[in-house]
Amino acid sequence: MPTVRERLGRHAPLFVLAFALIFPLIEGSLGLGMMNPLLRILTSVMLAMGLNIVVGFAGLLDLGYVAFWAIGAYCVGWMASGHFSTIKVHVMSGLPEAIPGIHLSIWLIFPIAAVLTAVFGVLLGAPTLRLRGDYLAIVTLGFGEIIPKVFQNGDDIGGHNLTNGTAGISGLDAPQLGGATGDAMLGLGWGTWGPLNLLPWYYLAIALCVLCYYVSVTMQWSKLGRAWMAIREDETAASAMGIHCVNAKLWAYGIGASLGGLAGVYHGARIGSIFPSSFQFYISIAVLCAVIIGGMGNVWGAIVGAFVVEGLNFWLLPSLTSWAAAVGLDIDFSSWNMLIFGVLLVVMMLYRPQGIFPSKSRKLVFDDEPGRPGDQHYPGGMHGPDGDGPHTPMPSPPGPGIPATPGIPAQELADVAASHRLAPERVVQQPAAPARPLPASVRFPRYGAGSNPFDRRADPDIEVAPA
Amino acid sequence: MSDIGTAQHHAQDTELLVARELTMRFGGLTAVDAVDFTVPAQRIVSLIGPNGAGKTTFFNMLTGLYHPTEGQLTFMGQDTFGRPPHQIAQLGMSRTFQNIRLFREMTCVDNVLVGMHTKLRGGFLATMLRLPSHRHEEREGIELARELMRFVGIHERHAELAGNLPYGDQRRLEIARALASRPSVVLLDEPAAGMNPQETYALEGLMHRIRDELGCTVLLIEHEMKLVMSVSERVTVLNFGRKIAEGAPQDVRNDPAVIEAYLGSSDGAVVADGYDQPTEAAS
């Protein structure tokens, strides 16, 4: 039976979600003024969860993750603004048809951008497949620099103004949730989202974070997620287990990138304008630090890490500055962020290199088995005499080991004892593990149907050699 | 069992694995030189030889980790020469490694589940939507993983990280992981290395059970001669990349070429590794 603590732990995500849902009430009544930085922090939470898939699960060090954020942001720039002014495309935009440009509803842009960034994730990941470690990091770093540069210089690609260069794309459509009808139904300000109406943005961010969390956790304990972790641990062994490492890595790049793309769409739509200068290398590093500080490979680690790193950047330091100003001190704490950040990283790496929440493995609790024996004397340990010197008695194994073939002759056991100069009672036949029939529910079609699913003696593809 | 060594000549169709003149060169060094090798179904066959004889290189060629330089390789009736490891694993060959290569930061159950990779469907949509088919598959996979851990005798440690297991249990977990794909051949690369005599005995029993209860062929590389001689139905000896002897254990251990390879001279001693005293019980 799970303890109270375990039950609480299992439902912890729901408690956190409930707190997140009522947080605006608390924030509003206390007048903390945290909403604006919080929206930026939540964007980083999405990014951290996306990067965690690539770096934490699959172990592919990606220093250019900002590229996918940028692509997501430009998706909304292209598809929900008057940028392409020569054409008029309106899909559920709720805007007058006469307005030039491509105007898609943001609810359509999210899935489109997710697919598009996933494709870019695969395209950018493909050249790096044969690289490991440092070399991989350098190449991804290059991609992280190339993509913003392309956007920066994309105002004249064969005569087409694709990205409007350094001026960026501005005047993005405000998202609509049913327009005026939505306003009437959902309350003031929910039908059409203004830049000063932060509540809908907040709940959208929470919804996206929940989506990223769901994707991360679902993938983590699936065939693909285990393949990622196997590749992270040992790529050679993973391939010997039948894992197509190339495919698995491309999936990681694709899914990680699409989460980054979602964050980009959100960010672009919220800011309402997109500038290539805002997609700096620093952002890749900040998100990577969030993943590392939080604990690589742990979804909650990524979330908390993003809160720590970006909370420092966007809330704590500006707040400190304004508090200092309130008491008459003129200190710009925000300019210290790199210093504080660097010290934080060094301290973390010295004292808790595994991160705030170290990558935890799944705890499986079975009703029909006790927990592991907590003692030191487990059969199979490296006890027993191999070298010289007086032999200490080897403890008799308390539990079953590999069940020996039934009936090793006593003489043979004695021979072993003699040949290794062991006391005869120390060479014992280990009892066989107790048989436990598989639950009747287990019907694994790709394994044998008999009492032993792994038995392949009756397989038609194997012919036994004549003895 | 002495006719197993010659079985290859008249029972071609029962050979799971056939290697013809398999050669591996690293630059100027010929690590494996034109070795003919066959693995009959549901047997325990061994590959022995002094250090550096090319045994592990040969394993790496069979499993696709190395691309052989020359030769032919057929497994389960398919040409596997130069195929990538994951394809060969899919055909039903799995292996353990000389220096244990578990996924150390994953639990034992998850290690075995990775071994089941080729047998799980795990479709993207089914996983993403957590369809019942996906949940069933995961649950049954876990049950089978536990069954397999019970088979090798580490069922009480399913929740532990593989890297935290004692050495002998790590070896067993590696075997469980290799068996999880329901292979027709499992290649064990020095499974007894570092094991105490009792564990080695248990390992011998385990290999018999893999053959008899699972119907899986065992191909063994081992230095512990006592184990090799008692468990194998056929022994192949490599030295400097060449096959110098093949046959039943008794024949191989008395082969002058083998004795010379191990001891440097023909003094009539049985094959020994300097650790084990030769005893009659071994044969």
XYZ file of N, CA, C and O in Angstrom, chain A residues 258-360:
412
model
N 9.391 21.146 -31.362
C 8.012 21.603 -31.500
C 7.524 22.233 -30.199
O 6.753 23.197 -30.243
N 8.010 21.761 -29.055
C 7.645 22.439 -27.802
C 8.246 23.847 -27.770
O 7.588 24.805 -27.349
N 9.488 23.960 -28.247
C 10.099 25.288 -28.342
C 9.317 26.184 -29.292
O 9.161 27.387 -29.048
N 8.807 25.599 -30.375
C 8.015 26.362 -31.332
C 6.724 26.875 -30.720
O 6.323 28.024 -30.941
N 6.081 26.034 -29.915
C 4.852 26.472 -29.233
C 5.154 27.671 -28.340
O 4.403 28.661 -28.326
N 6.264 27.579 -27.597
C 6.649 28.696 -26.739
C 6.894 29.947 -27.580
O 6.536 31.061 -27.174
N 7.481 29.750 -28.770
C 7.745 30.890 -29.648
C 6.466 31.540 -30.134
O 6.348 32.766 -30.170
N 5.496 30.734 -30.527
C 4.208 31.274 -30.978
C 3.578 32.097 -29.855
O 3.125 33.230 -30.058
N 3.597 31.522 -28.676
C 3.002 32.218 -27.529
C 3.696 33.560 -27.304
O 3.052 34.599 -27.160
N 5.021 33.510 -27.302
C 5.794 34.711 -27.010
C 5.547 35.783 -28.073
O 5.289 36.946 -27.747
N 5.611 35.367 -29.340
C 5.406 36.328 -30.428
C 4.026 36.970 -30.345
O 3.885 38.191 -30.467
N 3.016 36.136 -30.111
C 1.656 36.672 -30.067
C 1.485 37.608 -28.886
O 0.793 38.620 -28.980
N 2.126 37.281 -27.779
C 1.943 38.110 -26.585
C 2.631 39.461 -26.744
O 2.066 40.501 -26.411
N 3.869 39.437 -27.262
C 4.602 40.689 -27.423
C 3.967 41.528 -28.537
O 3.977 42.754 -28.492
N 3.448 40.844 -29.559
C 2.791 41.549 -30.648
C 3.741 42.024 -31.721
O 3.312 42.569 -32.733
N 5.006 41.844 -31.533
C 5.977 42.202 -32.572
C 7.215 41.328 -32.381
O 7.505 40.886 -31.273
N 7.918 41.093 -33.483
C 9.033 40.139 -33.461
C 10.274 40.794 -34.033
O 10.226 41.332 -35.157
N 11.345 40.797 -33.287
C 12.603 41.365 -33.758
C 13.677 40.278 -33.703
O 13.783 39.573 -32.693
N 14.468 40.182 -34.762
C 15.497 39.135 -34.762
C 16.513 39.316 -33.647
O 17.128 38.352 -33.200
N 16.679 40.556 -33.176
C 17.695 40.785 -32.142
C 17.312 40.159 -30.810
O 18.157 40.045 -29.915
N 16.038 39.770 -30.671
C 15.650 39.228 -29.366
C 15.956 37.736 -29.255
O 15.777 37.161 -28.184
N 16.418 37.120 -30.320
C 16.707 35.685 -30.257
C 18.200 35.454 -30.145
O 18.871 35.062 -31.084
N 18.702 35.757 -28.960
C 20.148 35.730 -28.773
C 20.618 34.402 -28.220
O 19.853 33.661 -27.610
N 21.907 34.196 -28.398
C 22.566 33.002 -27.868
C 22.314 32.879 -26.369
O 22.154 31.794 -25.827
N 22.252 34.058 -25.708
C 22.071 34.048 -24.258
C 20.834 33.250 -23.858
O 20.825 32.589 -22.813
N 19.796 33.303 -24.692
C 18.559 32.624 -24.315
C 18.748 31.107 -24.325
O 18.291 30.394 -23.429
N 19.469 30.622 -25.340
C 19.781 29.184 -25.352
C 20.477 28.780 -24.066
O 20.166 27.751 -23.463
N 21.449 29.609 -23.671
C 22.243 29.267 -22.489
C 21.383 29.331 -21.233
O 21.474 28.466 -20.365
N 20.527 30.360 -21.148
C 19.682 30.482 -19.955
C 18.779 29.265 -19.822
O 18.616 28.716 -18.730
N 18.203 28.837 -20.939
C 17.301 27.684 -20.877
C 18.090 26.418 -20.526
O 17.651 25.590 -19.727
N 19.274 26.299 -21.120
C 20.109 25.134 -20.808
C 20.476 25.127 -19.327
O 20.442 24.083 -18.661
N 20.805 26.321 -18.807
C 21.132 26.410 -17.379
C 19.929 26.028 -16.537
O 20.077 25.381 -15.489
N 18.742 26.443 -16.982
C 17.534 26.072 -16.236
C 17.410 24.556 -16.166
O 17.123 23.993 -15.102
N 17.669 23.898 -17.282
C 17.571 22.430 -17.306
C 18.632 21.807 -16.403
O 18.365 20.874 -15.639
N 19.848 22.354 -16.456
C 20.945 21.756 -15.690
C 20.748 22.015 -14.193
O 20.900 21.110 -13.369
N 20.396 23.264 -13.843
C 20.215 23.588 -12.433
C 19.041 22.802 -11.860
O 19.080 22.315 -10.740
N 18.004 22.675 -12.652
C 16.834 21.937 -12.166
C 17.100 20.457 -12.021
O 16.564 19.805 -11.133
N 17.939 19.916 -12.871
C 18.212 18.481 -12.833
C 17.881 17.889 -14.187
O 16.718 17.763 -14.541
N 18.911 17.518 -14.935
C 18.685 17.040 -16.309
C 17.860 15.761 -16.306
O 18.062 14.874 -15.494
N 16.914 15.706 -17.218
C 16.119 14.495 -17.349
C 14.945 14.439 -16.391
O 14.221 13.466 -16.376
N 14.751 15.483 -15.590
C 13.614 15.508 -14.679
C 12.705 16.664 -15.095
O 13.130 17.820 -15.133
N 11.457 16.346 -15.411
C 10.554 17.372 -15.929
C 10.332 18.463 -14.889
O 10.369 19.661 -15.208
N 10.140 18.048 -13.634
C 9.951 19.059 -12.589
C 11.212 19.873 -12.393
O 11.148 21.064 -12.053
N 12.342 19.227 -12.584
C 13.599 19.963 -12.504
C 13.638 21.087 -13.516
O 14.018 22.227 -13.203
N 13.227 20.768 -14.751
C 13.227 21.792 -15.793
C 12.297 22.946 -15.405
O 12.627 24.127 -15.595
N 11.137 22.619 -14.851
C 10.170 23.664 -14.487
C 10.758 24.559 -13.391
O 10.790 25.797 -13.512
N 11.251 23.923 -12.328
C 11.784 24.707 -11.214
C 13.034 25.465 -11.643
O 13.226 26.631 -11.288
N 13.872 24.801 -12.448
C 15.072 25.474 -12.928
C 14.729 26.733 -13.715
O 15.374 27.775 -13.552
N 13.709 26.638 -14.552
C 13.307 27.817 -15.327
C 12.821 28.915 -14.394
O 13.118 30.100 -14.603
N 12.087 28.542 -13.356
C 11.632 29.554 -12.397
C 12.826 30.209 -11.702
O 12.839 31.412 -11.501
N 13.819 29.399 -11.348
C 14.977 29.957 -10.641
C 15.737 30.902 -11.561
O 15.982 32.067 -11.234
N 16.095 30.408 -12.736
C 16.965 31.189 -13.612
C 16.238 32.423 -14.135
O 16.734 33.557 -14.039
N 15.051 32.226 -14.696
C 14.367 33.354 -15.300
C 13.676 34.217 -14.254
O 13.484 35.414 -14.451
N 13.327 33.618 -13.102
C 12.791 34.427 -12.010
C 13.825 35.433 -11.548
O 13.518 36.588 -11.254
N 15.064 34.958 -11.508
C 16.172 35.853 -11.170
C 16.266 36.993 -12.178
O 16.359 38.168 -11.830
N 16.212 36.627 -13.434
C 16.404 37.597 -14.514
C 15.278 38.605 -14.622
O 15.509 39.787 -14.763
N 14.068 38.097 -14.611
C 12.939 38.943 -15.004
C 12.129 39.455 -13.825
O 11.287 40.317 -13.976
N 12.347 38.888 -12.649
C 11.552 39.363 -11.517
C 12.426 39.833 -10.365
O 12.345 40.990 -9.952
N 13.313 38.945 -9.862
C 14.027 39.285 -8.630
C 14.935 40.495 -8.814
O 14.885 41.448 -8.033
N 15.766 40.461 -9.881
C 16.737 41.538 -10.042
C 16.060 42.881 -10.351
O 16.409 43.894 -9.730
N 15.085 42.929 -11.283
C 14.386 44.207 -11.482
C 13.688 44.673 -10.207
O 13.687 45.870 -9.904
N 13.126 43.717 -9.456
C 12.468 44.105 -8.212
C 13.466 44.694 -7.236
O 13.207 45.720 -6.606
N 14.625 44.028 -7.122
C 15.665 44.555 -6.229
C 16.025 45.971 -6.610
O 16.194 46.842 -5.757
N 16.143 46.181 -7.925
C 16.510 47.513 -8.398
C 15.478 48.543 -7.963
O 15.827 49.620 -7.456
N 14.208 48.184 -8.135
C 13.186 49.175 -7.794
C 13.077 49.349 -6.280
O 12.832 50.453 -5.799
N 13.297 48.258 -5.533
C 13.282 48.409 -4.081
C 14.430 49.304 -3.631
O 14.266 50.127 -2.745
N 15.588 49.069 -4.255
C 16.739 49.901 -3.904
C 16.447 51.359 -4.228
O 16.773 52.267 -3.461
N 15.786 51.596 -5.367
C 15.460 52.962 -5.759
C 14.493 53.583 -4.746
O 14.564 54.776 -4.448
N 13.613 52.754 -4.205
C 12.617 53.255 -3.262
C 13.283 53.774 -1.998
O 12.761 54.685 -1.355
N 14.425 53.163 -1.613
C 15.108 53.658 -0.414
C 16.244 54.605 -0.790
O 17.112 54.905 0.028
N 16.247 55.043 -2.039
C 17.189 56.086 -2.435
C 18.525 55.590 -2.944
O 19.451 56.371 -3.091
N 18.644 54.284 -3.201
C 19.904 53.759 -3.743
C 19.793 53.632 -5.249
O 18.750 53.207 -5.761
N 20.828 53.983 -5.935
C 20.799 53.894 -7.392
C 21.674 52.725 -7.836
O 22.827 52.899 -8.234
N 21.149 51.530 -7.663
C 21.898 50.336 -8.084
C 21.053 49.597 -9.117
O 19.884 49.311 -8.874
N 21.674 49.274 -10.228
C 20.953 48.517 -11.251
C 21.313 47.041 -11.111
O 22.289 46.570 -11.697
N 20.527 46.346 -10.318
C 20.839 44.933 -10.082
C 20.718 44.104 -11.360
O 21.376 43.087 -11.497
N 19.877 44.562 -12.266
C 19.685 43.781 -13.494
C 20.981 43.632 -14.279
O 21.175 42.632 -14.968
N 21.844 44.614 -14.154
C 23.104 44.510 -14.896
C 24.042 43.513 -14.226
O 25.079 43.175 -14.778
N 23.695 43.059 -13.047
C 24.528 42.077 -12.371
C 24.110 40.659 -12.706
O 24.648 39.713 -12.142
N 23.146 40.496 -13.557
C 22.557 39.168 -13.681
C 23.577 38.113 -14.083
O 23.547 36.999 -13.580
N 24.501 38.460 -14.970
C 25.495 37.469 -15.401
C 26.394 37.057 -14.244
O 26.756 35.877 -14.123
N 26.748 38.027 -13.398
C 27.603 37.717 -12.253
C 26.882 36.743 -11.316
O 27.410 35.689 -10.955
N 25.646 37.109 -10.972
C 24.888 36.280 -10.033
C 24.654 34.891 -10.619
O 24.799 33.861 -9.954
N 24.333 34.905 -11.876
C 24.075 33.707 -12.619
C 25.293 32.780 -12.632
O 25.205 31.584 -12.379
N 26.455 33.369 -12.898
C 27.693 32.593 -12.945
C 28.012 31.995 -11.591
O 28.350 30.802 -11.475
N 27.858 32.813 -10.530
C 28.126 32.315 -9.182
C 27.171 31.183 -8.859
O 27.565 30.137 -8.335
N 25.906 31.369 -9.224
C 24.897 30.341 -8.966
C 25.279 29.021 -9.633
O 25.211 27.946 -9.036
N 25.712 29.135 -10.888
C 26.097 27.922 -11.625
C 27.266 27.219 -10.953
O 27.250 25.996 -10.778
N 28.291 28.016 -10.571
C 29.482 27.408 -9.969
C 29.109 26.733 -8.663
O 29.511 25.590 -8.389
N 28.304 27.430 -7.857
C 27.911 26.859 -6.572
C 27.116 25.570 -6.784
O 27.345 24.556 -6.121
N 26.204 25.616 -7.754
C 25.419 24.419 -8.035
C 26.304 23.257 -8.438
O 26.141 22.126 -7.978
N 27.245 23.531 -9.346
C 28.073 22.447 -9.854
C 28.975 21.888 -8.762
O 29.340 20.723 -8.771
N 29.347 22.748 -7.784
C 30.202 22.270 -6.711
C 29.418 21.441 -5.703
O 29.878 20.400 -5.245
N 28.235 21.924 -5.345
C 27.543 21.302 -4.221
C 26.377 20.413 -4.628
O 25.946 19.574 -3.869
N 25.816 20.614 -5.776
C 24.710 19.760 -6.183
C 24.716 19.603 -7.702
O 23.833 20.111 -8.406
N 25.734 18.911 -8.208
C 25.878 18.829 -9.668
C 24.718 18.115 -10.337
O 24.498 18.306 -11.532
N 23.962 17.315 -9.581
C 22.863 16.576 -10.218
C 21.619 17.432 -10.360
O 20.634 16.991 -10.924
N 21.660 18.684 -9.840
C 20.524 19.584 -10.002
C 19.601 19.566 -8.801
O 19.759 18.772 -7.878
N 18.632 20.482 -8.813
C 17.718 20.599 -7.672
C 16.923 19.309 -7.519
O 16.820 18.736 -6.452
N 16.323 18.875 -8.609
C 15.600 17.603 -8.615
C 16.369 16.645 -9.505
O 16.224 16.700 -10.725
N 17.169 15.773 -8.939
C 17.923 14.860 -9.802
C 16.975 13.969 -10.587
O 15.864 13.696 -10.127
N 17.445 13.563 -11.744
C 16.637 12.681 -12.585
C 16.265 11.451 -11.791
O 17.117 10.709 -11.311
N 14.986 11.239 -11.612
C 14.549 10.115 -10.801
C 13.993 9.046 -11.707
O 13.362 9.319 -12.710
